[in-house]
XYZ file of C-alpha atoms in Angstrom:
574
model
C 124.123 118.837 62.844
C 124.263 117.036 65.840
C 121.768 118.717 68.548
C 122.779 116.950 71.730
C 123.086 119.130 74.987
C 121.845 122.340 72.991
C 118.002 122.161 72.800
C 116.396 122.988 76.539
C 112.787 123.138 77.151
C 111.041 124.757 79.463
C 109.572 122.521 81.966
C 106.980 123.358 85.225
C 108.336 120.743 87.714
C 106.033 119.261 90.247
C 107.658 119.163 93.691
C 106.752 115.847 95.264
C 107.466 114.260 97.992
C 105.692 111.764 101.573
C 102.943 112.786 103.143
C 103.427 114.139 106.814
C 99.512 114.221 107.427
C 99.777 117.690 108.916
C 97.600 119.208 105.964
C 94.258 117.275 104.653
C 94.653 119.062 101.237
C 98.316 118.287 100.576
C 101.381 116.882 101.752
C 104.945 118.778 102.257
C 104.951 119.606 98.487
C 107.704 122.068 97.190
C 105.774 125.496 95.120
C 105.559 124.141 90.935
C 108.685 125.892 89.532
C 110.396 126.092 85.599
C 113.320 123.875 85.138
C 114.696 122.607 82.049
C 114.369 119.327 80.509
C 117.604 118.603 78.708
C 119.331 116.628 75.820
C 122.192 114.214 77.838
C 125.658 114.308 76.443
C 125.974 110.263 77.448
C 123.168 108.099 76.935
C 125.400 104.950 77.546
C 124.072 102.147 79.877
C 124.240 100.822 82.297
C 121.463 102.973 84.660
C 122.960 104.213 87.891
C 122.590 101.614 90.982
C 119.803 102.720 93.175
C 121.434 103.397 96.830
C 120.295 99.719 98.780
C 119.124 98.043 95.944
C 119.024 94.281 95.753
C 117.390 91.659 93.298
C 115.164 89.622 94.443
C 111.115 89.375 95.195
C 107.895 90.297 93.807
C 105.992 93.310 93.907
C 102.455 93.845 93.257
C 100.571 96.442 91.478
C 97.208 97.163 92.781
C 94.832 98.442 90.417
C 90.750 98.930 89.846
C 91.082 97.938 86.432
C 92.330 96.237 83.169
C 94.639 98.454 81.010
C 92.961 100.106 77.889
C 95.946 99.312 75.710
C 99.250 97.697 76.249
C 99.904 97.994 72.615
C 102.759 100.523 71.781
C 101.363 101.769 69.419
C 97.883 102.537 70.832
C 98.902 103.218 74.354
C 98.447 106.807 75.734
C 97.437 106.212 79.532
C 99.439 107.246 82.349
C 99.603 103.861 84.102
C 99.696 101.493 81.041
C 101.984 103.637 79.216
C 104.822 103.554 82.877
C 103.963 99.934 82.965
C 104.952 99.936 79.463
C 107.662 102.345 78.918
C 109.797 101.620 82.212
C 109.219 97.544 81.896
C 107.914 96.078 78.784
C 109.205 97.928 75.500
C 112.184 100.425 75.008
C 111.432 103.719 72.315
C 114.486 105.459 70.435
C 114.828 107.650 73.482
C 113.856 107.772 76.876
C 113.768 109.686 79.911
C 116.074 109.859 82.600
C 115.301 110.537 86.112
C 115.968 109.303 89.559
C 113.513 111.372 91.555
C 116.338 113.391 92.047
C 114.444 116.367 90.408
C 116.584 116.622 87.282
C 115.256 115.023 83.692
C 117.012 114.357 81.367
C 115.882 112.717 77.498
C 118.454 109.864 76.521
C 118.966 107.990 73.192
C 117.269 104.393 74.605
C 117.504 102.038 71.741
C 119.456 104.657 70.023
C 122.848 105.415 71.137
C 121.847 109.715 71.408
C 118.803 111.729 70.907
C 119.109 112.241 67.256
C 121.249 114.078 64.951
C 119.518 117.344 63.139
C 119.800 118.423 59.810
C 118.138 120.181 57.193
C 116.707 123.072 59.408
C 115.456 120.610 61.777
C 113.630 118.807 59.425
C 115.877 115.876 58.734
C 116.409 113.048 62.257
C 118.805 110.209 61.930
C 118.856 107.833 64.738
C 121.555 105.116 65.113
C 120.716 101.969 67.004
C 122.961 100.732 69.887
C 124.607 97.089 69.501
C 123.278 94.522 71.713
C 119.904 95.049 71.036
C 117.978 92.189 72.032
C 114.086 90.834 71.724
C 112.649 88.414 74.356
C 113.653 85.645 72.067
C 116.985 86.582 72.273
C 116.565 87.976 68.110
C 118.137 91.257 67.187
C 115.904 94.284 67.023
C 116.376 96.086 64.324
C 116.066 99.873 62.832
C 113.513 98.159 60.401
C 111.273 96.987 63.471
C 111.435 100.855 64.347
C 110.206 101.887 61.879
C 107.480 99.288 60.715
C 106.021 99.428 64.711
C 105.587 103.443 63.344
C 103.881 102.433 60.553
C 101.472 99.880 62.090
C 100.725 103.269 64.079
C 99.279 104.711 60.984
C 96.030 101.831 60.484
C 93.070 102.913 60.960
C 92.539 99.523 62.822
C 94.667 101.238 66.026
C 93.080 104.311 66.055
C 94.463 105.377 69.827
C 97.950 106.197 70.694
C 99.419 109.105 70.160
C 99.635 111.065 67.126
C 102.577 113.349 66.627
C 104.829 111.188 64.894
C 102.435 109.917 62.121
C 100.965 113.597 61.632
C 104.797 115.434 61.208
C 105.372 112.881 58.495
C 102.587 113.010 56.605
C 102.671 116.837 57.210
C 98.898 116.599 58.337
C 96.478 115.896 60.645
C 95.024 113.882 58.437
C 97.388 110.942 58.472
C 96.546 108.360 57.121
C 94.342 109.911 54.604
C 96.943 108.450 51.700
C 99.301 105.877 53.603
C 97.403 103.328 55.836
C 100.241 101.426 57.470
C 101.222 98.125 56.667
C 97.918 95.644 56.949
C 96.119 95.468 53.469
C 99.151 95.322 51.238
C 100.975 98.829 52.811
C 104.529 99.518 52.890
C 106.477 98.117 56.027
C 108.006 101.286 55.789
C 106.394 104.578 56.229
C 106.332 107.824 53.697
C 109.293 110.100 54.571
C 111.181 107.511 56.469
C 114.483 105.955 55.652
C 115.871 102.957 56.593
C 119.526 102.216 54.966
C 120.519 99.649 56.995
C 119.959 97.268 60.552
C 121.005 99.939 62.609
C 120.076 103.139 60.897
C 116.782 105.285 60.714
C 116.214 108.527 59.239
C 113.234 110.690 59.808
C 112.536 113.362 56.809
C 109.420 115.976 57.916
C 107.862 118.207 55.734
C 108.139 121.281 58.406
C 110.782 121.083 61.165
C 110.463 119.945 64.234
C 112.535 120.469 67.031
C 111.294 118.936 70.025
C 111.481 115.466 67.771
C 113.634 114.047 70.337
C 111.028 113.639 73.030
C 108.468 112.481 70.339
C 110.776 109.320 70.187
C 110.180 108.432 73.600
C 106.382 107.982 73.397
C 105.965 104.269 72.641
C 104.612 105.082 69.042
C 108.607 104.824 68.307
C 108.760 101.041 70.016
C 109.900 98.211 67.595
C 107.298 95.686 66.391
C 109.363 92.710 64.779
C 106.248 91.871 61.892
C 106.398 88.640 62.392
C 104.975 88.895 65.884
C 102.645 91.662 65.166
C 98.807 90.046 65.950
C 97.108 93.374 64.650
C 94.485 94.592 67.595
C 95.562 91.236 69.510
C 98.766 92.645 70.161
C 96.997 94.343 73.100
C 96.852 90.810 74.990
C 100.785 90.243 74.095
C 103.220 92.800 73.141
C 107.127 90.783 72.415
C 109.342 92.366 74.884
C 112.443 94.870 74.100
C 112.788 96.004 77.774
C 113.837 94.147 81.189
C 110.522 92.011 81.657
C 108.430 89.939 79.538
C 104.540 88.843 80.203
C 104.334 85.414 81.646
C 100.740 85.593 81.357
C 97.851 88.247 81.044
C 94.065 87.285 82.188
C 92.453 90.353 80.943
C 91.005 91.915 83.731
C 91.925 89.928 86.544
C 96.121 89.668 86.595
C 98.934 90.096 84.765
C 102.485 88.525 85.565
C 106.015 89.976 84.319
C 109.266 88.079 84.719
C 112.284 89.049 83.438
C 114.087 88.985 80.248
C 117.035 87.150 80.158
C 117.605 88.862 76.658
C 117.515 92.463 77.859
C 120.919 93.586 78.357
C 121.147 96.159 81.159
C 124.540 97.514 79.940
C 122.822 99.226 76.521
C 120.530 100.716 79.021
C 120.851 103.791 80.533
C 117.470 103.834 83.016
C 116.150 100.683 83.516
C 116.520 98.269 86.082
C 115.475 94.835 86.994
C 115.702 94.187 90.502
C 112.149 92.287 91.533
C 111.729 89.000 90.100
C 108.461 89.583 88.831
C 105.735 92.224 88.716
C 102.223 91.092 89.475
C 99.437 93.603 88.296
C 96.397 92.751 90.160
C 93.285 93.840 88.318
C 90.952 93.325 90.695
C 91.047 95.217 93.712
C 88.999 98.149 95.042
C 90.588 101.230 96.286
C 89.439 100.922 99.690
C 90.682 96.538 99.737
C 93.802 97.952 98.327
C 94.434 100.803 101.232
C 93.477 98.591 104.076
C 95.419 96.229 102.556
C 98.416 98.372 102.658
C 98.077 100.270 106.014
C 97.931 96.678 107.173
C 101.295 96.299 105.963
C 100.960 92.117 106.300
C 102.233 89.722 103.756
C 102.426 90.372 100.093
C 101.019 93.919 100.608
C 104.563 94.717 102.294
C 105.873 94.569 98.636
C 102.833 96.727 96.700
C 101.325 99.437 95.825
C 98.558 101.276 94.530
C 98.568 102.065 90.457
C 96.377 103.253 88.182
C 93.314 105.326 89.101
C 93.814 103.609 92.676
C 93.927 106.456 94.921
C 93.183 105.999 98.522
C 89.416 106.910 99.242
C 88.723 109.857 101.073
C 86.767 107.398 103.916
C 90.140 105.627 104.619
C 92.336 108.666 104.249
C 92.715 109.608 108.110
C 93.213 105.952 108.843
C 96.210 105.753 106.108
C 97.323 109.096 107.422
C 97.329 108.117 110.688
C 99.026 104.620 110.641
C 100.958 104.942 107.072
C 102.121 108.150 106.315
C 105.543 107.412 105.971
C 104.345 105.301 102.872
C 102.172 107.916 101.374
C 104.107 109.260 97.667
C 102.157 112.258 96.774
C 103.358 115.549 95.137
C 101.147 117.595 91.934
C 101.656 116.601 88.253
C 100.465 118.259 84.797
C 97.373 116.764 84.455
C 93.997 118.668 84.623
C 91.167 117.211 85.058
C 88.158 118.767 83.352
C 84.335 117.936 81.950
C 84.210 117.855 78.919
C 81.165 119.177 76.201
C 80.435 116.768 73.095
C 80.166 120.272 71.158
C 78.275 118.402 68.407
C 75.592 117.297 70.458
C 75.781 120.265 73.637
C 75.842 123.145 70.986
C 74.113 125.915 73.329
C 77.133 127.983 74.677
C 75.119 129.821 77.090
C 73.958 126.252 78.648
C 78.447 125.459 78.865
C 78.742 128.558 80.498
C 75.821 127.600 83.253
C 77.202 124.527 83.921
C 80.619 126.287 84.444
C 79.325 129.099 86.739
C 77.133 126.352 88.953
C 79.798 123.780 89.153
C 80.878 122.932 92.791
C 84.673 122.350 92.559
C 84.879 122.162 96.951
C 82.430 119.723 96.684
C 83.502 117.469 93.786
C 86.866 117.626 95.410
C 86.208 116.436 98.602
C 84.399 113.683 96.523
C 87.421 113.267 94.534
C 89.813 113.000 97.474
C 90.871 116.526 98.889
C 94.158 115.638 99.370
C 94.516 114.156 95.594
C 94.523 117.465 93.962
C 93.042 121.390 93.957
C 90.340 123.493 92.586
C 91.185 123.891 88.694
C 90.150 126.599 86.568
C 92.418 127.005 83.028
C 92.945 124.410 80.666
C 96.946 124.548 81.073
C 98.751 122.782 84.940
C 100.141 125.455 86.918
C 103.089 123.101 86.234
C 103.067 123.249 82.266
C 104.816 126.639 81.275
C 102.121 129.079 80.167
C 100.137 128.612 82.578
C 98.147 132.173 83.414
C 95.442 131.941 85.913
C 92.286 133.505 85.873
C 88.674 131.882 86.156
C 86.013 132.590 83.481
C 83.049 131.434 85.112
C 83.507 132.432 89.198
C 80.898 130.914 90.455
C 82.519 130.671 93.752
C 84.081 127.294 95.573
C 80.980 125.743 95.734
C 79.197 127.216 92.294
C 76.507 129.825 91.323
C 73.256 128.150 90.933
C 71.683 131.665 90.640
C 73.534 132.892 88.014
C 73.304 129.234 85.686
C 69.367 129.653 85.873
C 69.968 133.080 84.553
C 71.664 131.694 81.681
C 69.274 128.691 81.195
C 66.325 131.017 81.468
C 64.627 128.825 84.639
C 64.928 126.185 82.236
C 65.420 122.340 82.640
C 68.009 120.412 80.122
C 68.364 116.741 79.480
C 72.253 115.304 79.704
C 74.062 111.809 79.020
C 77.429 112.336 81.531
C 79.274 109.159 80.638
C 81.732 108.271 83.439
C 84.406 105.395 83.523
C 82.883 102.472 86.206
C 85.258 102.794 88.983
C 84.467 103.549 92.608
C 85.944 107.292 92.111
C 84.180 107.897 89.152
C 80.892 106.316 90.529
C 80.513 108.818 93.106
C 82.044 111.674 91.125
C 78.979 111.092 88.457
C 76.439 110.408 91.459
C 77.702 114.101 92.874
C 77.520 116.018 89.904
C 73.456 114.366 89.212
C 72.801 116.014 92.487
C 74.655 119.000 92.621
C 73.526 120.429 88.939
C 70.040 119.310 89.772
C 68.979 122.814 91.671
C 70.757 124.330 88.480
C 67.789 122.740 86.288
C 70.086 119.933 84.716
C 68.372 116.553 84.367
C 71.540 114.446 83.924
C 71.190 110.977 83.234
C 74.712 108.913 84.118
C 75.983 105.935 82.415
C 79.082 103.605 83.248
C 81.564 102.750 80.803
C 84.255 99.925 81.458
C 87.440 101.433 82.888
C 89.317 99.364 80.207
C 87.242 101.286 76.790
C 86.591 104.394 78.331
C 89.124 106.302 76.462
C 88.558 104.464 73.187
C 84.771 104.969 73.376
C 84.658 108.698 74.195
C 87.073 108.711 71.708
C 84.449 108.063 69.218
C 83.467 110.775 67.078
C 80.015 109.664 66.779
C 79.537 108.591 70.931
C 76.096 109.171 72.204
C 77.176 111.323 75.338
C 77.117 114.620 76.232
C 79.794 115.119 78.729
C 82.302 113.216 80.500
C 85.561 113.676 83.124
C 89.054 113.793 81.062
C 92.293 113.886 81.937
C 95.364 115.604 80.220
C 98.494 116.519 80.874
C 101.426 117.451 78.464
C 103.437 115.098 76.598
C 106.281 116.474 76.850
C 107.944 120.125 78.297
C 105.440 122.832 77.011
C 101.458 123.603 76.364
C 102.329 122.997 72.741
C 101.029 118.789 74.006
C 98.131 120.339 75.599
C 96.119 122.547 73.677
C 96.545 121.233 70.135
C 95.883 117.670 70.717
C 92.860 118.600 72.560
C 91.555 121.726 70.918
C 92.569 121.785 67.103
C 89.185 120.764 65.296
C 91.591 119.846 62.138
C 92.789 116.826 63.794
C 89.428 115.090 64.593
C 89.318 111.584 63.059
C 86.595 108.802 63.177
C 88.076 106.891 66.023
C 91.114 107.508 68.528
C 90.469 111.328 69.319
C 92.459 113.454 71.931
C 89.935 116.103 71.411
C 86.569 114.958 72.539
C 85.277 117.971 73.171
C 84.755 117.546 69.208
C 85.601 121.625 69.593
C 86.075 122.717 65.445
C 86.622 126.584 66.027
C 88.601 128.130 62.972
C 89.744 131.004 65.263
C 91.404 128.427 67.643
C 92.624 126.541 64.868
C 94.547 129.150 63.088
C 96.012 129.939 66.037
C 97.162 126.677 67.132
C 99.205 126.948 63.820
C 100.481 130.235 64.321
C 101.859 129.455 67.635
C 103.320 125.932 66.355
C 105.257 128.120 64.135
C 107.026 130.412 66.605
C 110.510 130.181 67.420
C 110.577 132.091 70.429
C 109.862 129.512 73.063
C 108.866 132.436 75.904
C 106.986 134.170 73.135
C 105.506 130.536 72.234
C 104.156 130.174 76.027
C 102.092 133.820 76.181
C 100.803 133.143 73.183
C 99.622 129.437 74.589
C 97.903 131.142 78.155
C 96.048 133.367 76.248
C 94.809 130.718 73.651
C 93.915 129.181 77.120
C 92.420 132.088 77.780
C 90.585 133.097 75.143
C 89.073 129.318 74.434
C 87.038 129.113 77.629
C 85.982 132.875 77.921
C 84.749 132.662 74.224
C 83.708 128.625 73.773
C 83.412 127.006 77.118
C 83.964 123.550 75.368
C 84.829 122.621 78.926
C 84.525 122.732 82.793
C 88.563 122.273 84.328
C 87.404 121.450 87.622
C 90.728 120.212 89.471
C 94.834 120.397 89.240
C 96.090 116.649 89.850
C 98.215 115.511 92.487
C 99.590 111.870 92.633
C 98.865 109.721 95.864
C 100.195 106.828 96.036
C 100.130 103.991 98.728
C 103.356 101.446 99.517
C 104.312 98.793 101.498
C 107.145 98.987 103.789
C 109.615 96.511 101.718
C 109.436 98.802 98.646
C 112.146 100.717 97.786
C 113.356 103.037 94.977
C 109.724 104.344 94.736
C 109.518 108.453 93.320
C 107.293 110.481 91.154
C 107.904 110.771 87.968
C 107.578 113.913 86.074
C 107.041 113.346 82.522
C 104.274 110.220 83.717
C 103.136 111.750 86.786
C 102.300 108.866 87.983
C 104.893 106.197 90.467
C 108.334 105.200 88.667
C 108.450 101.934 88.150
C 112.251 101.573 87.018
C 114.245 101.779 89.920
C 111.350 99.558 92.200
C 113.217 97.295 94.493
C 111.978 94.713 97.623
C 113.961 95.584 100.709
């Protein structure tokens, strides 16, 4: 039956808000508190006006890097996937937010968030009228579905996976259907599509938090005819409010609008600039100056991407920009990650736990860009229980990780994506593990493969910085992406800690299986728990916090929760 307005779940909410400078570690942020993400009643367009906004302009993205993947179907990075998700392509539902602190999920393309049946196991979804491509051609419930099944080739490995393993009712996907290239159904197993405007979803197991599922981008249409495989990276056809103009890989990219996209079936985009430029090649610290400068075209940017503000420029930006500083905590963790197949000593994980420096790496980091981290679960994902396995202090035990190694020295490959931040983060952790008796040899990768090459089962490192932060309300889109061993595939992996512990593993399923949400999230803290004290697969060394840089002619700017990165939707020039 129709489940709109009844399902709620539990959501940690980041308080955000500008940066006063008073505090080096933070900025006025409001204490990470449970709300409720909700099904909307109304998911009719058009999306609220933004108080002052006007059309007009250009604003700029400023970024260190290319984007791994703009492909729907393989993108599952918090800047590409905004860039994607609030401008480029449109999923069957969305979220809704304003910065106001309430979210909401929507129906996007379709015209609610899905109507239940069969104990949860059964999802129709009706598209809206209106619905236009780029080219002005109708998208279709067919385009749905065969942009779903594209997801399932083993050519685009990288994405997210939810969608493809609840219909195959495995983690092993595509083990019998292997999308649509090589003579596959357009169509994937367990999916119906009776007409234009009609699909229907039919799971093995039910699945009740299917509604925000259909707002990754895995549920984007992908008319075939303009599907170029793993060149649809470089050009993905436009369902949402801007098109690509043109795309240099690595140096800019340039979105205008779409005259197709038709604001009124639309419920939470907007097109007020002109055009978006995304400019590739900036350093954080050109970037900052740039901004606190305020002059010219930098009036009308921002930083993006992994472009925080350096911690050499910080007091300067504090001191002549704060007004224009956006920073508030999100879900992510960031932690360091063992390649269990290749680091298979647990006593050498738990060293490097207990003689990590988190004060130091932080300060490296950017104080003011997040705090000391501990668990594997946000303090803003529900679940959450803190405790710390391996107290080695702020600054580390390098007494006690000799202990463990026996006096010993040990060889590492710490593999670290080639940006300025990461340079220095990899440089620190050489230096500071050294006394320890770790020999660690570091090795860039290029910002725009990192992902996809750590994501290689067979990758030649032995530890590396990830990020990770919940997919939707709940720790049930942390822990089993990135600790069920039964979902590791040759390419495309989430967890690359390559952990394969049957203990964890049943109990990942277990949990899945509960229907008492509060009973869900103990069970979920102490899986956190118990996977660190008894594994260490993993050192969490810092709770995120968003910092973003603006010019003084942007308006509509906010956090967004379910991104946690800057809102791109509701982006004006003033």
């Amino acid at each position: 039956m129709l489940s709109v307005g009844i399902l709620a779940v539990a959501l940690a909410a980041a308080g955000c808000s500008k940066n006063t400078g008073e505090d080096t570690n933070s900025g006025e942020t409001t204490k990470a508190e449970t709300q409720t993400a909700t099904l909307a009643e109304n998911s009719d367009g058009p999306a609220p006006e933004v108080s002052g906004a006007k059309k007009g302009g250009t604003v700029t993205l400023y970024t260190s890097g290319d984007f791994e993947h703009l492909d729907p179907q393989q993108n599952y990075v918090v800047p590409s996937q905004t860039t994607g998700s609030n401008l480029l392509y449109r999923t069957l539902t969305q979220y809704r937010e304003n910065g106001d602190g309430k979210l909401e999920v929507v129906g996007d393309l379709a015209t609610n968030t899905g109507e239940e049946s069969n104990g949860g196991k059964t999802w129709k979804y009706t598209l809206k009228d209106g619905l236009k491509y780029e080219d002005g051609s109708a998208i279709t419930a067919q385009d749905v579905a065969y942009g779903i099944a594209r997801s399932f080739s083993p050519d685009l490995p990288n994405g997210p996976h939810y969608i493809q393993q609840w219909l195959a009712g495995s983690a092993d996907y595509n083990a019998k259907y292997k999308g649509p290239y090589n003579g596959g159904a357009k169509v994937p197993p367990n999916v119906q599509v009776p007409d234009a405007k009609t699909i229907i979803f039919n799971f093995p197991e039910a699945h009740a938090d299917t509604p925000f599922a259909m707002a990754l981008p895995t549920a984007s249409p992908v008319p075939p005819a303009r599907d170029t495989k793993i060149q649809y990276d470089n050009r993905p056809f436009s369902s949402g409010p801007y098109k690509i103009q043109t795309y240099n890989r690595t140096q800019k990219m340039v979105l205008v609008r779409n005259e197709n996209w038709d604001p009124k079936t639309d419920p939470i985009r907007h097109d007020y600039p002109d055009q978006y430029v995304v400019d590739f090649t900036r350093t954080a610290e050109q970037a900052s100056e740039l901004l606190i400068s305020d002059a010219g075209a930098a009036q009308t940017a921002l930083t993006f991407q992994d472009m925080t503000i350096p911690a050499s420029v910080y007091p300067k930006a504090v001191a002549q920009a704060k007004d224009r500083i956006l920073t508030g905590p999100t879900q992510y963790v960031w932690q360091i990650n063992f390649n269990t197949q290749r680091v298979t000593d647990l006593k050498l994980r738990q060293a490097l736990n207990y003689a990590i420096d988190r004060q130091g790496l932080l300060k490296v980091w950017g104080s003011y860009a997040g705090e000391p981290g501990s668990t594997l679960l946000s303090p803003t994902t529900s679940g959450y229980e803190k405790y710390n396995a391996y107290d080695g202090g702020p600054t580390g035990n390098i007494e006690k990780a000799k202990e463990l190694l026996g006096n010993k020295t040990v060889k590492l490959t710490y593999a670290y994506r080639n940006t300025e931040r990461n340079q220095a983060i990899a440089a620190f952790l050489r230096s500071s593990l050294k006394p320890a008796g770790v020999d660690l040899t570091i090795q860039p990768v290029d910002e725009d493969q990192y992902y996809t090459v750590i994501g290689k089962k067979n990758n030649q490192f032995d530890m590396y910085m990830y990020g990770w932060g919940s997919d939707w309300p709940g720790a049930g889109t942390v822990i089993p992406p990135l600790w069920d061993g039964k979902r590791i595939t040759p390419e495309g992996n989430n967890n690359t800690a390559y952990l394969n512990d049957p203990k964890t593993n049943e109990e990942i399923v277990r949990i899945l299986g509960l229907s008492d949400l509060t009973e869900a999230d103990k069970a979920w803290g102490a899986l956190d728990k118990d996977i660190m004290t008894r594994l260490a697969p993993t050192i969490p060394v810092i709770y995120d916090k968003q910092t973003t840089l603006y010019g003084s002619k942007i308006g509509g700017i906010y956090l967004s929760k379910p991104y946690g990165n800057s809102g791109l939707n509701n982006l004006y020039v003033k």
